[in-house]
Short mmCIF file of C-alpha atoms in Angstrom, two decimals:
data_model
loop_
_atom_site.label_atom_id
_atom_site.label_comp_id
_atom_site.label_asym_id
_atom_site.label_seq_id
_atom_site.Cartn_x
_atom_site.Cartn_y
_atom_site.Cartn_z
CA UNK A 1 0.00 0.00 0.00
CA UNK A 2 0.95 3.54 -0.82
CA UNK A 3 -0.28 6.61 -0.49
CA UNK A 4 0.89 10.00 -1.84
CA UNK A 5 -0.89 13.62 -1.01
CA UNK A 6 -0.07 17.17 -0.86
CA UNK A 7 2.50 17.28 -3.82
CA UNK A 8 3.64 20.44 -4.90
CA UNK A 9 6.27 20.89 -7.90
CA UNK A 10 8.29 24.82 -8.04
CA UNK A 11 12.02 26.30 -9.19
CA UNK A 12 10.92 26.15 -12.79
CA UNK A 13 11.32 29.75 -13.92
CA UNK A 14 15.09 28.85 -11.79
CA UNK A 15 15.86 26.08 -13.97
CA UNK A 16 14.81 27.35 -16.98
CA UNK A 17 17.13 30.53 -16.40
CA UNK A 18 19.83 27.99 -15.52
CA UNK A 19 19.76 25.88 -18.59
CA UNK A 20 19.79 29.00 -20.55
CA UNK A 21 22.92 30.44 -18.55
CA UNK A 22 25.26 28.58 -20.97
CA UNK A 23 24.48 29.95 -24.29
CA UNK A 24 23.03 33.19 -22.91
CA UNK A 25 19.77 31.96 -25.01
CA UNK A 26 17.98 33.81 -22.27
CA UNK A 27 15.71 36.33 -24.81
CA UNK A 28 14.76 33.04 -26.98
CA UNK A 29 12.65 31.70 -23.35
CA UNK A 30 8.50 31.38 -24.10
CA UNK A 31 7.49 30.51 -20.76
CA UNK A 32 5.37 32.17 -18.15
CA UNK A 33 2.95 31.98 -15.26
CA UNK A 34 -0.75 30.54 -15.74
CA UNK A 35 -2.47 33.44 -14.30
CA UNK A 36 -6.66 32.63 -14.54
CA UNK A 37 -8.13 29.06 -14.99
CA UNK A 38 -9.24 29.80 -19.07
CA UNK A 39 -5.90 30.90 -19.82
CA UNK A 40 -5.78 31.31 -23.33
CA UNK A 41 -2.05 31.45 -23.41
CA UNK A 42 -1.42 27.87 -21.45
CA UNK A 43 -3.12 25.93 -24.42
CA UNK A 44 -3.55 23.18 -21.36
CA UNK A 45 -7.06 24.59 -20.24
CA UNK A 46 -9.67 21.37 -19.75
CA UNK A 47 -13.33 21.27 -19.70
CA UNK A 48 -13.75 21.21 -15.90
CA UNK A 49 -11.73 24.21 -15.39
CA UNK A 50 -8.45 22.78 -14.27
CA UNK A 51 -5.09 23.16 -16.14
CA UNK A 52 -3.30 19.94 -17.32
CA UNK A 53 0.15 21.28 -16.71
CA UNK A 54 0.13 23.54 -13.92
CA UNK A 55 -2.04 24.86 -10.60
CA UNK A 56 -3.23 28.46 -11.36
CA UNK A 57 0.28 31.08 -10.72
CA UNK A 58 2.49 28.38 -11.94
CA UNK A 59 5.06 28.25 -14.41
CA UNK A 60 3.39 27.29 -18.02
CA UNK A 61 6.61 25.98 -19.96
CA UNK A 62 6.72 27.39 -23.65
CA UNK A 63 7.26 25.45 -26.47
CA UNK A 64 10.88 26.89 -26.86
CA UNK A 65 12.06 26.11 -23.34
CA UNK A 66 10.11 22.59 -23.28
CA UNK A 67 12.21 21.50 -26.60
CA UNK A 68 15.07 22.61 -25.32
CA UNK A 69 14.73 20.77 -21.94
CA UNK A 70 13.98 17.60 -23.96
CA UNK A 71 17.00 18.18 -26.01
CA UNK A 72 18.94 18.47 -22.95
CA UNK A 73 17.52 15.51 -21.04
CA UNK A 74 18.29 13.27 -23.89
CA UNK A 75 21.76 14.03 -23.69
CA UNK A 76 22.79 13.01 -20.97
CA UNK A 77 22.83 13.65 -16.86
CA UNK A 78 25.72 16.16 -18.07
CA UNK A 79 23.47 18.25 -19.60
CA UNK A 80 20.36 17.57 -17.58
CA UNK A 81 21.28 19.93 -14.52
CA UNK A 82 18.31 21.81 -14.95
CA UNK A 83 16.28 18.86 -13.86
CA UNK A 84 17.74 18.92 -9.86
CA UNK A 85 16.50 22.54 -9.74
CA UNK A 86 12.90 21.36 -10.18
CA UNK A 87 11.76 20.68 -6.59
CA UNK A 88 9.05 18.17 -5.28
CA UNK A 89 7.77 17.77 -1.71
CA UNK A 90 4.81 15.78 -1.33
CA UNK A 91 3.52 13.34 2.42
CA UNK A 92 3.94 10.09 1.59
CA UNK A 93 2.42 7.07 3.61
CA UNK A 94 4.02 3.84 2.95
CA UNK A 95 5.32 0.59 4.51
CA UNK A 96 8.77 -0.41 6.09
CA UNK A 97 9.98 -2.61 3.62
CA UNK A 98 9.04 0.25 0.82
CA UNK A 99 10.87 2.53 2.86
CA UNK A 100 13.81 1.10 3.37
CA UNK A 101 14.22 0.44 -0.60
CA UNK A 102 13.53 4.30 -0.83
CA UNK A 103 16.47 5.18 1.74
CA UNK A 104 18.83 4.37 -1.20
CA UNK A 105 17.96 7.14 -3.03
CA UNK A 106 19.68 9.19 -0.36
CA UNK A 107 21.43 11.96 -2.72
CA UNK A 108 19.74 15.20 -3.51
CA UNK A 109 16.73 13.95 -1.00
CA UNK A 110 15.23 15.23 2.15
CA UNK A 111 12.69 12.91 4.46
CA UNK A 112 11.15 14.02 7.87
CA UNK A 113 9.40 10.90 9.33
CA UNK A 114 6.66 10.01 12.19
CA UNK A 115 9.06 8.49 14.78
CA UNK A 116 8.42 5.21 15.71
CA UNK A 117 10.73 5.56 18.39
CA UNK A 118 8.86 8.26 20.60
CA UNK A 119 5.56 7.89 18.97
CA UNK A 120 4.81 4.04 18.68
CA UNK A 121 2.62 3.72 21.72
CA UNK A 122 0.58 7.04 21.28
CA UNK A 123 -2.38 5.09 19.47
CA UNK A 124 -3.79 1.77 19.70
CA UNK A 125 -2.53 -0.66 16.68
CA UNK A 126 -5.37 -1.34 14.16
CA UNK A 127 -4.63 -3.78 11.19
CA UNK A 128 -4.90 -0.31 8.69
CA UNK A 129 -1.64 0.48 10.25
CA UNK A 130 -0.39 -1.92 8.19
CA UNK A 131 -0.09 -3.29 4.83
CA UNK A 132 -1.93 -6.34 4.57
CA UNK A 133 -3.61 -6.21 0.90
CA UNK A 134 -1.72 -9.53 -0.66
CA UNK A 135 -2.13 -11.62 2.81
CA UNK A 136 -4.23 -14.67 2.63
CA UNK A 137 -6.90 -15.63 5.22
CA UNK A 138 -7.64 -18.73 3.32
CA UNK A 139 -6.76 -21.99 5.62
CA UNK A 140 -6.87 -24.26 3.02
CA UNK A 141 -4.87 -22.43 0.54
CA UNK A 142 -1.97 -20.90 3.18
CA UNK A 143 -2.90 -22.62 6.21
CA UNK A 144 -0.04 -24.04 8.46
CA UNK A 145 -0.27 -25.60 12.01
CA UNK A 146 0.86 -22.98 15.30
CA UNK A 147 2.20 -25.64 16.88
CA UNK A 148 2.60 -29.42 15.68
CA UNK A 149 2.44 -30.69 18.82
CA UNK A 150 -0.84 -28.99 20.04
CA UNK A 151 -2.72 -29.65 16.39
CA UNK A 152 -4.92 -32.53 17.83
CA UNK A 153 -5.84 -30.98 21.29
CA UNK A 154 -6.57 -27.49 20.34
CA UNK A 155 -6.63 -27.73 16.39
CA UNK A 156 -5.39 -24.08 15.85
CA UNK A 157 -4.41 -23.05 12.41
CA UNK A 158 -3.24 -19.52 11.60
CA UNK A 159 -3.09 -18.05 8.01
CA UNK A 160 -0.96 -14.80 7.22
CA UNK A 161 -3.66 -12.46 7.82
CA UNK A 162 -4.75 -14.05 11.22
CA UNK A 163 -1.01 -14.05 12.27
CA UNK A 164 -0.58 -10.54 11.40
CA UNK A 165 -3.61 -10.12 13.56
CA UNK A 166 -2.73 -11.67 16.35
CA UNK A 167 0.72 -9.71 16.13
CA UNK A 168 -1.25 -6.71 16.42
CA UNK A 169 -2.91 -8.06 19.76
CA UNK A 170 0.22 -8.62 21.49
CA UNK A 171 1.68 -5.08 19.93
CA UNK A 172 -1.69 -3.53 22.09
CA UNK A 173 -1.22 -5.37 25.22
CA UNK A 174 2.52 -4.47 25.34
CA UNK A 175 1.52 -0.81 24.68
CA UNK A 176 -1.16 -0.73 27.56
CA UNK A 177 1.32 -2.34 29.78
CA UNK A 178 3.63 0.48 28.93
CA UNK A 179 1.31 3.44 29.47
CA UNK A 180 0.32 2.09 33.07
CA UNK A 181 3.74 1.01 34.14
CA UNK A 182 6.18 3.41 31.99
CA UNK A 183 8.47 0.38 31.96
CA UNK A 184 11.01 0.65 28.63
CA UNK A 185 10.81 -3.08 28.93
CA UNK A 186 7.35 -3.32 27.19
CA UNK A 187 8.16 -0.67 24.91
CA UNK A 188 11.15 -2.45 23.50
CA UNK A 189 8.67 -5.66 22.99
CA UNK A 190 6.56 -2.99 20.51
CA UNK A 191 10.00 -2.17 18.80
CA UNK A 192 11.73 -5.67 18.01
CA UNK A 193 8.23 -7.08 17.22
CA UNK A 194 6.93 -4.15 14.86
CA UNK A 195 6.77 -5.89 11.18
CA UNK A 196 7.88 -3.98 8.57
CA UNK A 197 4.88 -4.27 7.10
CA UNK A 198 3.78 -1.03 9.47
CA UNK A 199 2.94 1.85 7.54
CA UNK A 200 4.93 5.21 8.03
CA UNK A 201 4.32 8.82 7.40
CA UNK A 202 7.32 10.52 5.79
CA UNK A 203 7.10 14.37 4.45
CA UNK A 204 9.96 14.08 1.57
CA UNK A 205 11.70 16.47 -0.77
CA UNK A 206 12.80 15.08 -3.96
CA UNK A 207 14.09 16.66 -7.36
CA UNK A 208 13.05 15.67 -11.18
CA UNK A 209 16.98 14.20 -11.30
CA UNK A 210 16.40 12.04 -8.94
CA UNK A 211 12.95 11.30 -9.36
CA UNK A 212 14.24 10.33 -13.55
CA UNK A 213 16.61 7.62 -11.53
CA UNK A 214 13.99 6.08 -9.69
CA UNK A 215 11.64 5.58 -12.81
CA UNK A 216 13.46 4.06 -14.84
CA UNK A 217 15.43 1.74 -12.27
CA UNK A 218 11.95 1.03 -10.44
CA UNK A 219 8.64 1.43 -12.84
CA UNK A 220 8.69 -2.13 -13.49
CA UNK A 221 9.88 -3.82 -9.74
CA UNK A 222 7.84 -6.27 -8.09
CA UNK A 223 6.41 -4.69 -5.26
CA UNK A 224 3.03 -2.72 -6.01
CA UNK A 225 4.31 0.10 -4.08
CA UNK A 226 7.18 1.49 -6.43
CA UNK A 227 4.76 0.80 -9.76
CA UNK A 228 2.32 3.20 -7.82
CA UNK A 229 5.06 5.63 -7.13
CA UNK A 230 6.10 5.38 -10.95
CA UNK A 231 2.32 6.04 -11.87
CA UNK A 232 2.77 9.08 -9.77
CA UNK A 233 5.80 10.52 -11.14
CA UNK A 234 3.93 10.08 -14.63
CA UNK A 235 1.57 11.79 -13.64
CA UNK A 236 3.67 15.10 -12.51
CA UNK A 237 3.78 18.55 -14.12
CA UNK A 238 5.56 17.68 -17.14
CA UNK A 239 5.71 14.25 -16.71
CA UNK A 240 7.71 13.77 -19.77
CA UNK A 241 11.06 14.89 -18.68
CA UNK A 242 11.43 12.31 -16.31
CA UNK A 243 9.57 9.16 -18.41
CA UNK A 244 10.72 10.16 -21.84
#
């Protein structure tokens, strides 16, 4: 499971000045700000009044600049500074094992997270906490014996999703313990037994450079979580100079 909110995209008008800066080419820019929703200018307007490029008072790229970005995105990382002056931040909610494939994509990135360390007991565990959409609760297909030796006197079979569940229990009843006793031994049973199927909340600050290495190294990886992130990316102001 991911989710993604709150994105916001800005340093265009920087980076297009930038890219420029080498051939002083600066008079030759077409771009400008989207200023009313039926901007005629944009040539992006859509039916339901929102523009397919851009919120209203952003940066509309001009044809000029936007062939010129392409040109310099095709050649190379080299000549594709421009695209680690275009700034993303955006809340992203994702699991453990997501995040710590994400972590590698330390350069040019900035992450604030919920803290697990001084925040895991503050609200009761539900199983939305965590990412549970591919678990099974099927006996029959994925069921396995708790314990061998107890199968004929108490005949207890646990599937993923009932396991996962019962995790969560135990996660609850060491966090009650810890509120009433403030004993760090009970909290450390929440933090060695927390699966890293938990879902975190991480406010991040990315770049179009960095976001181009990540799609095309991760749009077609296994987990569900980076093809939604890739669908995401596509889906960004100018998409294109990070897909194309």
């Amino acid at each position: 499971m991911i989710k993604i909110e709150r994105t916001e995209t800005y340093g265009w008008e920087a980076a297009i000045r930038g890219m420029r800066n080498p051939l002083e080419s600066w008079e030759k820019s077409d771009s400008d700000v989207c200023t009313q929703k039926d901007c005629v200018y944009c040539k992006f307007f859509l039916n339901d009044g929102m523009c397919q490029k851009t919120e209203i008072g952003g940066t509309v790229i001009g044809d000029a600049d936007f062939a010129l970005m392409k040109k310099l995105t095709a050649a190379g990382t080299d000549h594709a500074k421009y695209l680690r002056m275009i700034t993303v931040t955006t809340d992203i909610v994702a699991p453990l094992y997501w995040w710590k494939e994400m972590d590698t994509y330390k350069v040019g990135t900035v992450a604030n997270s919920c803290s697990t360390m001084h925040k895991i007991y503050a609200k009761e565990f539900t199983l939305d906490d965590f990412s549970h959409e591919h678990l099974v609760d099927d006996v029959n297909t994925a069921g396995y014996e708790i314990v061998d030796q107890y199968r004929e006197r108490r005949n207890l079979y646990v599937t993923p999703l009932s396991l996962l569940s019962l995790t969560i229990g135990c996660l609850n009843n060491y966090r009650e313990e810890f509120l009433k006793t403030q004993d760090k031994k009970w909290w450390w049973q929440m933090i060695q037994l927390l699966p890293s199927s938990y879902n975190q909340r991480r406010t991040v600050m990315l770049n179009y450079a960095v976001l181009r290495n990540i799609y095309h190294a991760r749009k077609s990886h296994k987990l569900d979580e980076w093809r939604g992130f890739c669908e995401w990316i596509e889906d960004l102001p100018y998409g294109e100079l990070i897909t194309g």
